[in-house]
Tab-separated table of C-alpha atoms in Angstrom:
chain	number	residue	atom	x	y	z
A	8	MET	CA	-67.937	-68.235	35.259
A	9	TYR	CA	-66.771	-67.717	31.214
A	10	ASN	CA	-64.365	-65.562	32.158
A	11	SER	CA	-63.769	-67.013	35.310
A	12	LEU	CA	-63.189	-70.716	33.284
A	13	VAL	CA	-61.062	-69.481	30.779
A	14	SER	CA	-58.348	-67.596	32.964
A	15	LYS	CA	-58.093	-71.391	35.073
A	16	LYS	CA	-57.771	-73.024	31.847
A	17	ILE	CA	-54.599	-70.664	30.826
A	18	GLU	CA	-52.744	-70.421	34.091
A	19	LEU	CA	-53.005	-74.621	33.758
A	20	GLN	CA	-51.243	-74.182	30.312
A	21	ASN	CA	-48.962	-71.510	31.683
A	22	ALA	CA	-47.235	-73.873	34.699
A	23	ILE	CA	-47.874	-76.891	31.747
A	24	ILE	CA	-45.991	-75.441	29.889
A	25	LYS	CA	-43.394	-74.558	32.000
A	26	LEU	CA	-42.825	-77.404	34.044
A	27	GLU	CA	-42.389	-79.140	31.014
A	28	ASN	CA	-39.882	-76.730	29.764
A	29	LEU	CA	-41.331	-77.012	26.639
A	30	TYR	CA	-39.109	-76.163	22.855
A	31	PRO	CA	-41.940	-74.529	20.181
A	32	THR	CA	-41.505	-75.420	16.954
A	33	ASN	CA	-39.959	-73.258	15.019
A	34	ASP	CA	-43.677	-73.063	13.283
A	35	LEU	CA	-45.173	-72.512	15.701
A	36	ILE	CA	-46.547	-68.505	15.634
A	37	ILE	CA	-46.467	-68.051	11.190
A	38	THR	CA	-49.655	-65.877	11.020
A	39	TYR	CA	-51.320	-63.515	13.661
A	40	ALA	CA	-53.917	-66.272	14.282
A	41	ASP	CA	-51.340	-68.646	15.166
A	42	PHE	CA	-50.542	-65.208	17.036
A	43	LEU	CA	-54.263	-64.763	18.845
A	44	LYS	CA	-54.032	-68.976	19.684
A	45	VAL	CA	-50.211	-68.693	21.375
A	46	LYS	CA	-50.027	-65.750	22.771
A	47	HIS	CA	-51.421	-66.349	26.818
A	48	TYR	CA	-48.743	-68.610	26.902
A	49	LEU	CA	-46.030	-67.411	24.733
A	50	GLY	CA	-43.543	-66.400	27.429
A	51	SER	CA	-43.806	-70.023	29.064
A	52	TYR	CA	-42.072	-71.766	26.334
A	53	GLN	CA	-38.719	-72.243	26.246
A	54	PHE	CA	-37.098	-69.133	23.797
A	55	ASN	CA	-36.293	-70.146	20.239
A	56	PRO	CA	-34.474	-67.375	18.109
A	57	ALA	CA	-37.198	-68.842	15.147
A	58	VAL	CA	-40.031	-68.144	16.197
A	59	PHE	CA	-39.565	-64.419	17.924
A	60	GLN	CA	-37.966	-64.622	15.289
A	61	ASN	CA	-41.348	-64.942	13.519
A	62	ILE	CA	-42.988	-62.809	15.115
A	63	LEU	CA	-40.491	-59.686	13.661
A	64	CYS	CA	-41.142	-60.630	10.611
A	65	LEU	CA	-44.965	-61.164	11.096
A	66	ILE	CA	-45.356	-56.928	12.940
A	67	ASN	CA	-43.353	-55.654	11.114
A	68	THR	CA	-45.363	-57.329	7.667
A	69	LEU	CA	-48.467	-56.384	9.051
A	70	TRP	CA	-47.162	-52.353	10.265
A	71	LYS	CA	-48.265	-50.450	7.606
A	72	SER	CA	-50.724	-52.781	6.772
A	73	ASN	CA	-54.727	-52.391	7.276
A	74	LYS	CA	-55.283	-55.405	9.307
A	75	ARG	CA	-57.335	-54.994	12.704
A	76	ILE	CA	-54.759	-56.592	14.753
A	77	ASN	CA	-53.527	-54.956	18.032
A	78	ARG	CA	-49.807	-54.404	17.725
A	79	LEU	CA	-49.252	-53.094	21.609
A	80	VAL	CA	-50.058	-56.205	22.433
A	81	ILE	CA	-48.297	-57.877	20.043
A	82	LEU	CA	-45.346	-55.616	20.614
A	83	ILE	CA	-45.626	-56.625	24.788
A	84	LYS	CA	-45.577	-59.835	24.752
A	85	LEU	CA	-42.589	-59.933	21.996
A	86	ARG	CA	-41.053	-58.475	24.922
A	87	GLU	CA	-41.793	-60.726	27.506
A	88	TYR	CA	-41.126	-64.173	25.234
A	89	LEU	CA	-37.474	-61.903	24.366
A	90	ASN	CA	-36.579	-61.918	28.407
A	91	THR	CA	-37.476	-65.692	28.681
A	92	LYS	CA	-34.252	-65.971	27.390
A	93	ASP	CA	-32.626	-64.526	29.963
A	94	PRO	CA	-35.038	-65.012	33.524
A	95	GLU	CA	-33.501	-62.851	36.018
A	96	LYS	CA	-34.388	-59.762	33.140
A	97	GLN	CA	-37.696	-60.940	33.841
A	98	THR	CA	-37.841	-58.811	36.137
A	99	SER	CA	-35.714	-55.088	34.610
A	100	PRO	CA	-35.687	-55.896	31.224
A	101	HIS	CA	-33.749	-51.999	31.156
A	102	SER	CA	-30.587	-54.354	32.304
A	103	ARG	CA	-30.618	-56.533	29.452
A	104	SER	CA	-26.979	-56.929	28.737
A	105	PHE	CA	-24.726	-55.981	25.539
A	106	GLU	CA	-23.856	-60.363	26.227
A	107	PHE	CA	-27.298	-61.445	25.506
A	108	THR	CA	-28.818	-59.170	23.291
A	109	ASN	CA	-25.582	-60.103	20.971
A	110	THR	CA	-26.611	-63.861	20.509
A	111	LEU	CA	-29.654	-62.287	18.718
A	112	SER	CA	-28.591	-62.942	14.866
A	113	LEU	CA	-27.945	-59.036	13.229
A	114	ASP	CA	-30.941	-60.341	11.216
A	115	ILE	CA	-33.421	-60.569	14.549
A	116	ARG	CA	-31.435	-56.925	15.770
A	117	LYS	CA	-31.693	-54.875	12.691
A	118	GLN	CA	-35.655	-56.155	12.630
A	119	LEU	CA	-36.098	-54.821	15.810
A	120	PHE	CA	-34.841	-51.644	14.442
A	121	GLU	CA	-37.239	-52.024	11.693
A	122	LEU	CA	-39.954	-51.958	14.163
A	123	PHE	CA	-38.815	-49.115	15.894
A	124	THR	CA	-38.556	-46.664	12.801
A	125	ASN	CA	-41.962	-47.861	12.040
A	126	ILE	CA	-43.658	-46.940	15.300
A	127	PHE	CA	-42.126	-43.743	14.788
A	128	ASP	CA	-41.830	-43.482	10.540
A	129	HIS	CA	-45.701	-44.522	10.672
A	130	PRO	CA	-47.130	-43.843	13.847
A	131	SER	CA	-51.598	-43.796	11.593
A	132	HIS	CA	-51.386	-48.054	12.077
A	133	ILE	CA	-52.253	-47.302	15.988
A	134	SER	CA	-54.358	-45.473	18.240
A	135	SER	CA	-52.592	-42.830	19.790
A	136	LYS	CA	-53.484	-43.873	22.818
A	137	GLN	CA	-51.445	-46.662	22.078
A	138	LEU	CA	-48.547	-45.353	20.993
A	139	GLU	CA	-46.062	-43.585	23.019
A	140	GLU	CA	-46.943	-47.060	25.222
A	141	ALA	CA	-45.350	-48.636	21.769
A	142	ARG	CA	-42.795	-46.287	21.431
A	143	LYS	CA	-41.944	-47.489	25.477
A	144	TYR	CA	-41.890	-51.159	24.314
A	145	SER	CA	-40.344	-50.589	21.029
A	146	ASN	CA	-37.581	-49.091	22.546
A	147	ASN	CA	-37.059	-51.919	25.329
A	148	LEU	CA	-36.450	-53.942	22.634
A	149	LEU	CA	-33.352	-52.732	20.943
A	150	ILE	CA	-31.308	-52.135	24.749
A	151	ASN	CA	-28.222	-52.863	24.388
A	152	VAL	CA	-28.479	-53.800	20.694
A	153	GLY	CA	-25.888	-53.245	18.575
A	154	LEU	CA	-26.583	-52.591	14.824
A	155	THR	CA	-24.243	-51.495	11.956
A	156	ALA	CA	-23.291	-47.842	10.352
A	157	VAL	CA	-27.091	-47.689	8.639
A	158	GLU	CA	-29.396	-48.201	11.670
A	159	GLU	CA	-26.541	-45.598	13.926
A	160	ASP	CA	-27.174	-43.321	10.596
A	161	TRP	CA	-30.863	-43.055	11.041
A	162	LEU	CA	-30.434	-42.054	14.979
A	163	CYS	CA	-27.757	-39.902	14.846
A	164	ILE	CA	-29.825	-38.201	11.101
A	165	ASN	CA	-33.655	-38.884	14.160
A	166	ALA	CA	-32.167	-37.513	17.246
A	167	ASP	CA	-34.448	-34.503	18.221
A	168	LYS	CA	-37.436	-36.586	17.083
A	169	SER	CA	-37.959	-38.023	20.295
A	170	PRO	CA	-36.284	-39.198	24.184
A	171	HIS	CA	-36.576	-42.690	23.434
A	172	ILE	CA	-34.563	-42.080	20.204
A	173	LEU	CA	-31.128	-39.681	21.980
A	174	ASN	CA	-31.128	-42.750	24.779
A	175	ARG	CA	-30.214	-45.679	22.079
A	176	ILE	CA	-27.752	-43.169	20.702
A	177	LEU	CA	-26.304	-41.567	24.034
A	178	ARG	CA	-26.223	-45.816	25.582
A	179	TYR	CA	-25.470	-47.698	22.269
A	180	PRO	CA	-24.017	-50.478	23.771
A	181	ILE	CA	-20.482	-49.999	21.094
A	182	LYS	CA	-17.760	-48.447	19.933
A	183	SER	CA	-18.774	-46.083	17.116
A	184	THR	CA	-16.944	-43.592	14.405
A	185	ILE	CA	-20.899	-41.935	13.508
A	186	ILE	CA	-22.270	-41.771	17.095
A	187	SER	CA	-18.031	-40.348	18.914
A	188	LYS	CA	-17.968	-37.909	15.265
A	189	TRP	CA	-22.407	-37.008	16.535
A	190	ALA	CA	-21.676	-36.163	19.135
A	191	ARG	CA	-18.848	-33.935	18.820
A	192	GLU	CA	-20.880	-32.074	16.704
A	193	ASN	CA	-24.085	-31.879	19.401
A	194	PHE	CA	-21.927	-31.297	22.190
A	195	ASN	CA	-23.431	-27.856	22.662
A	196	ASN	CA	-26.610	-28.075	21.448
A	197	ILE	CA	-29.237	-26.965	23.662
A	198	SER	CA	-31.093	-29.344	23.539
A	199	PHE	CA	-28.915	-31.889	25.411
A	200	VAL	CA	-27.209	-30.476	27.587
A	201	THR	CA	-29.387	-32.076	30.438
A	202	ARG	CA	-27.538	-35.193	29.163
A	203	ARG	CA	-23.798	-34.485	29.467
A	204	ALA	CA	-21.263	-36.860	30.969
A	205	GLU	CA	-23.222	-39.286	28.502
A	206	LEU	CA	-22.480	-36.764	25.380
A	207	ILE	CA	-18.198	-37.012	27.291
A	208	SER	CA	-18.848	-40.649	26.908
A	209	TRP	CA	-18.739	-40.499	23.010
A	210	ILE	CA	-15.897	-38.092	23.185
A	211	ILE	CA	-14.137	-40.359	25.618
A	212	ASP	CA	-14.358	-43.876	23.779
A	213	GLU	CA	-12.441	-42.378	20.455
A	214	GLU	CA	-9.744	-39.570	23.671
A	215	PRO	CA	-9.469	-41.587	26.769
A	216	THR	CA	-7.132	-38.000	28.091
A	217	PHE	CA	-10.285	-36.011	26.894
A	218	GLU	CA	-11.617	-33.733	30.094
A	219	VAL	CA	-14.761	-30.877	30.079
A	220	SER	CA	-14.312	-27.832	30.528
A	221	SER	CA	-15.359	-25.392	33.101
A	222	GLN	CA	-16.338	-23.621	31.563
A	223	GLN	CA	-18.818	-25.758	29.351
A	224	LEU	CA	-20.550	-26.822	32.399
A	225	LEU	CA	-20.850	-23.013	34.148
A	226	ASP	CA	-22.488	-22.907	30.087
A	227	ASP	CA	-24.739	-26.043	30.523
A	228	PHE	CA	-26.060	-25.225	34.573
A	229	GLU	CA	-26.546	-21.110	33.145
A	230	ASN	CA	-28.460	-22.738	29.892
A	231	MET	CA	-30.508	-25.653	32.377
A	232	ASN	CA	-31.569	-22.543	34.578
A	233	GLN	CA	-32.583	-20.427	32.014
A	234	LEU	CA	-34.561	-23.222	30.711
A	235	ASP	CA	-36.333	-23.946	33.870
A	236	ARG	CA	-36.962	-19.902	34.464
A	237	GLN	CA	-38.967	-19.944	30.623
A	238	ALA	CA	-41.102	-23.107	31.504
A	239	ILE	CA	-42.080	-21.107	35.152
A	240	GLN	CA	-43.114	-18.305	33.414
A	241	SER	CA	-45.316	-20.504	30.275
A	242	TYR	CA	-46.753	-22.299	33.730
A	243	LYS	CA	-47.357	-18.878	35.884
A	244	ASP	CA	-49.369	-18.056	32.361
A	245	ASP	CA	-51.518	-20.759	31.726
A	246	THR	CA	-52.843	-20.912	35.370
A	247	TYR	CA	-53.104	-17.332	35.045
A	248	ALA	CA	-55.229	-17.814	32.343
A	249	ASN	CA	-56.844	-20.955	33.734
A	250	GLN	CA	-58.285	-17.821	36.465
A	251	ILE	CA	-59.616	-15.624	33.609
A	252	MET	CA	-61.327	-17.826	32.259
A	253	GLU	CA	-63.326	-18.493	35.885
A	254	ARG	CA	-63.883	-16.151	36.730
A	255	GLU	CA	-65.075	-14.564	33.391
A	256	LEU	CA	-66.993	-17.772	31.935
A	257	GLY	CA	-67.900	-19.542	35.666
A	258	ASP	CA	-71.356	-20.040	35.019
A	259	ILE	CA	-71.266	-21.042	31.546
A	260	LEU	CA	-68.547	-23.332	32.011
A	261	PRO	CA	-68.512	-27.785	33.469
A	262	ARG	CA	-66.846	-27.846	36.639
A	263	ILE	CA	-65.316	-30.470	38.404
A	264	LYS	CA	-67.922	-33.365	40.733
A	265	TYR	CA	-66.622	-34.436	43.744
A	266	ASN	CA	-67.686	-36.390	46.668
A	267	ASP	CA	-68.049	-34.358	49.713
A	268	VAL	CA	-66.447	-37.308	52.624
A	269	GLU	CA	-68.454	-34.872	56.067
A	270	THR	CA	-71.715	-35.287	54.273
A	271	GLY	CA	-71.747	-37.680	51.451
A	272	GLU	CA	-73.073	-35.149	49.028
A	273	ILE	CA	-72.482	-35.128	45.124
A	274	ARG	CA	-71.346	-31.267	44.366
A	275	GLU	CA	-69.318	-29.019	43.077
A	276	GLY	CA	-65.926	-27.423	42.846
A	277	ARG	CA	-63.170	-25.024	40.279
A	278	VAL	CA	-64.180	-25.238	36.240
A	279	ASP	CA	-62.953	-28.480	34.841
A	280	LEU	CA	-60.140	-26.671	33.439
A	281	ASP	CA	-56.965	-28.793	32.387
A	282	SER	CA	-54.867	-27.870	34.852
A	283	PRO	CA	-50.901	-26.761	33.954
A	284	GLU	CA	-48.009	-29.075	34.086
A	285	LEU	CA	-44.643	-27.092	35.618
A	286	LYS	CA	-41.672	-29.288	33.222
A	287	LEU	CA	-39.117	-28.420	34.882
A	288	ILE	CA	-34.717	-29.690	33.354
A	289	ARG	CA	-33.909	-33.303	35.025
A	290	ARG	CA	-30.516	-32.248	36.332
A	291	PRO	CA	-27.860	-34.772	36.863
A	292	TYR	CA	-27.703	-33.668	40.353
A	293	ALA	CA	-29.530	-32.459	43.815
A	294	TYR	CA	-30.628	-28.909	44.272
A	295	PRO	CA	-32.029	-27.101	46.699
A	296	ILE	CA	-36.242	-26.134	46.900
A	297	ASP	CA	-37.790	-23.441	46.385
A	298	MET	CA	-38.895	-22.992	50.231
A	299	ASN	CA	-41.171	-19.188	49.691
A	300	SER	CA	-42.591	-20.213	46.668
A	301	ASP	CA	-46.654	-19.577	46.188
A	302	LEU	CA	-46.598	-21.524	43.456
A	303	PHE	CA	-47.426	-24.642	45.109
A	304	GLN	CA	-45.049	-26.870	43.337
A	305	HIS	CA	-41.319	-27.863	43.693
A	306	ILE	CA	-38.692	-25.453	41.919
A	307	PRO	CA	-35.257	-24.363	42.221
A	308	ASP	CA	-34.521	-22.332	44.599
A	309	PHE	CA	-31.655	-20.844	41.879
A	310	ASN	CA	-29.807	-18.107	44.133
A	311	LYS	CA	-28.618	-20.604	46.397
A	312	MET	CA	-28.117	-23.774	43.880
A	313	SER	CA	-26.303	-20.929	42.051
A	314	GLN	CA	-23.876	-20.220	45.051
A	315	GLU	CA	-23.156	-23.454	46.148
A	316	PHE	CA	-22.538	-24.398	41.971
A	317	TYR	CA	-20.559	-21.837	41.586
A	318	ASN	CA	-18.178	-21.750	45.004
A	319	GLN	CA	-18.073	-26.062	44.009
A	320	ILE	CA	-17.208	-25.985	40.083
A	321	GLU	CA	-14.223	-28.312	40.424
A	322	LEU	CA	-16.113	-31.279	42.582
A	323	PHE	CA	-19.137	-31.600	40.090
A	324	LYS	CA	-17.130	-31.366	36.440
A	325	MET	CA	-15.275	-34.136	39.000
A	326	LYS	CA	-18.281	-35.554	39.153
A	327	THR	CA	-19.056	-35.482	35.675
A	328	MET	CA	-16.517	-36.816	34.408
A	329	ILE	CA	-15.883	-40.122	36.771
A	330	TRP	CA	-20.158	-40.856	35.030
A	331	GLY	CA	-18.719	-40.118	31.837
A	332	ILE	CA	-15.862	-42.209	32.308
A	333	ALA	CA	-18.158	-44.878	32.871
A	334	TYR	CA	-20.618	-45.015	30.767
A	335	SER	CA	-18.123	-44.508	27.222
A	336	ARG	CA	-17.902	-48.094	26.124
A	337	LEU	CA	-13.911	-48.917	27.371
A	338	ASP	CA	-12.524	-51.771	28.838
A	339	ASN	CA	-12.828	-51.974	33.643
A	340	GLU	CA	-8.633	-51.471	33.150
A	341	SER	CA	-8.915	-48.393	30.805
A	342	LYS	CA	-11.328	-47.052	33.053
A	343	SER	CA	-10.274	-47.275	36.320
A	344	GLY	CA	-6.710	-45.947	35.742
A	345	LEU	CA	-8.861	-42.888	34.178
A	346	LEU	CA	-11.394	-43.017	37.180
A	347	LYS	CA	-8.468	-42.595	40.192
A	348	LYS	CA	-7.587	-39.452	39.056
A	349	TYR	CA	-11.521	-37.745	39.943
A	350	TYR	CA	-11.239	-40.001	43.390
A	351	CYS	CA	-11.455	-37.711	46.335
A	352	ALA	CA	-13.579	-37.478	49.423
A	353	GLU	CA	-16.763	-35.531	48.300
A	354	THR	CA	-16.460	-37.902	45.691
A	355	TYR	CA	-16.779	-41.115	46.819
A	356	HIS	CA	-19.730	-41.602	46.589
A	357	SER	CA	-20.148	-40.630	42.755
A	358	LEU	CA	-16.847	-43.243	42.628
A	359	PHE	CA	-18.850	-45.890	44.327
A	360	LYS	CA	-22.162	-45.466	43.043
A	361	ALA	CA	-20.387	-45.969	39.269
A	362	SER	CA	-18.254	-48.470	39.999
A	363	LYS	CA	-21.271	-50.930	41.277
A	364	LYS	CA	-22.878	-50.160	37.603
A	365	ILE	CA	-20.294	-51.141	35.754
A	366	LYS	CA	-19.397	-53.492	37.653
A	367	ASN	CA	-16.142	-52.618	38.431
A	368	VAL	CA	-14.448	-54.811	41.290
A	369	GLU	CA	-11.156	-52.861	41.077
A	370	ILE	CA	-12.088	-49.881	41.407
A	371	LEU	CA	-14.137	-51.166	44.479
A	372	LYS	CA	-11.468	-52.580	46.144
A	373	TRP	CA	-9.247	-49.961	45.328
A	374	LEU	CA	-11.772	-47.584	47.240
A	375	LEU	CA	-11.630	-49.967	49.425
A	376	GLU	CA	-7.534	-48.889	49.902
A	377	GLN	CA	-8.247	-45.307	50.689
A	378	LEU	CA	-10.493	-46.235	53.194
A	379	ASP	CA	-8.031	-47.919	55.332
A	380	ILE	CA	-5.087	-45.614	53.969
A	381	ASN	CA	-7.060	-42.405	55.700
């Protein structure tokens, strides 16, 4: 009864704040106690940059302290409140535009980055169960946020520590000589082999006529195959090790209990061991599946995939360049001139998707003309 009453009060208060379109005072949240009082209503208030900055200061100040605070909840509410600035982004925060984030003061943007680095450099202040979730939220808060050379340097130095950090480098919203230099230096780094188009984009920023070589893409392909084969072999080894343990220690190891749907009885199944996980490379293109695999997993048909790739290397090159140009930070007029070079019937879909993503109306109209011509 109590929880139901509390829930109704929160629901009513949120409705009132929204209908009255309340703009919070600058001092709405100064302390953690203040935050606790309004955390359920924060997303209903109008966006006040001073309030947002106060919450940021609060979590950055308290992050490395020993105080018992729920850091993840503050992060969640921080993102929720940021999204009130642009209601359309509430359902899709990943699409937050640079035009929107650029309205935030440089001080706020630097504090957002401080929060991001706190979570990576000082992870012991949050539980291991919440750590990855916290990194996801702090990463989301930095989407399309422009920073300074100091922060760009930190990102590049720590690129290999987390996919979140790598994303903030490769998807950084504005030109950066620091990141372009890093992209050139890491162009052949096998750790970033699946991010070829994004690496290309950073070179195109400084050298618009740049074109990746077919040999580079062939090397990428073989490197991805090698990584996948290693992952498959590791998965087989772990599966075999589990089978050995079940066979030799099955009588003493605990077993998984399950409900027999036919009899309704609780039965014991296989030995309760951690199931191995097959982690394959996330390839930038579709690939044929090996239908004869005995692993009960979707693995690439390496022979068929290789035949297709080598026979169509020029097509893969054109598609890679389309996305490299699209990801670049050139203006749309400059992109249009470059994109047209890679148009053909087989690249239509890639060019269409890329043009929609970068909101390039000129190319979309040009594609329409090409369809009429053909």
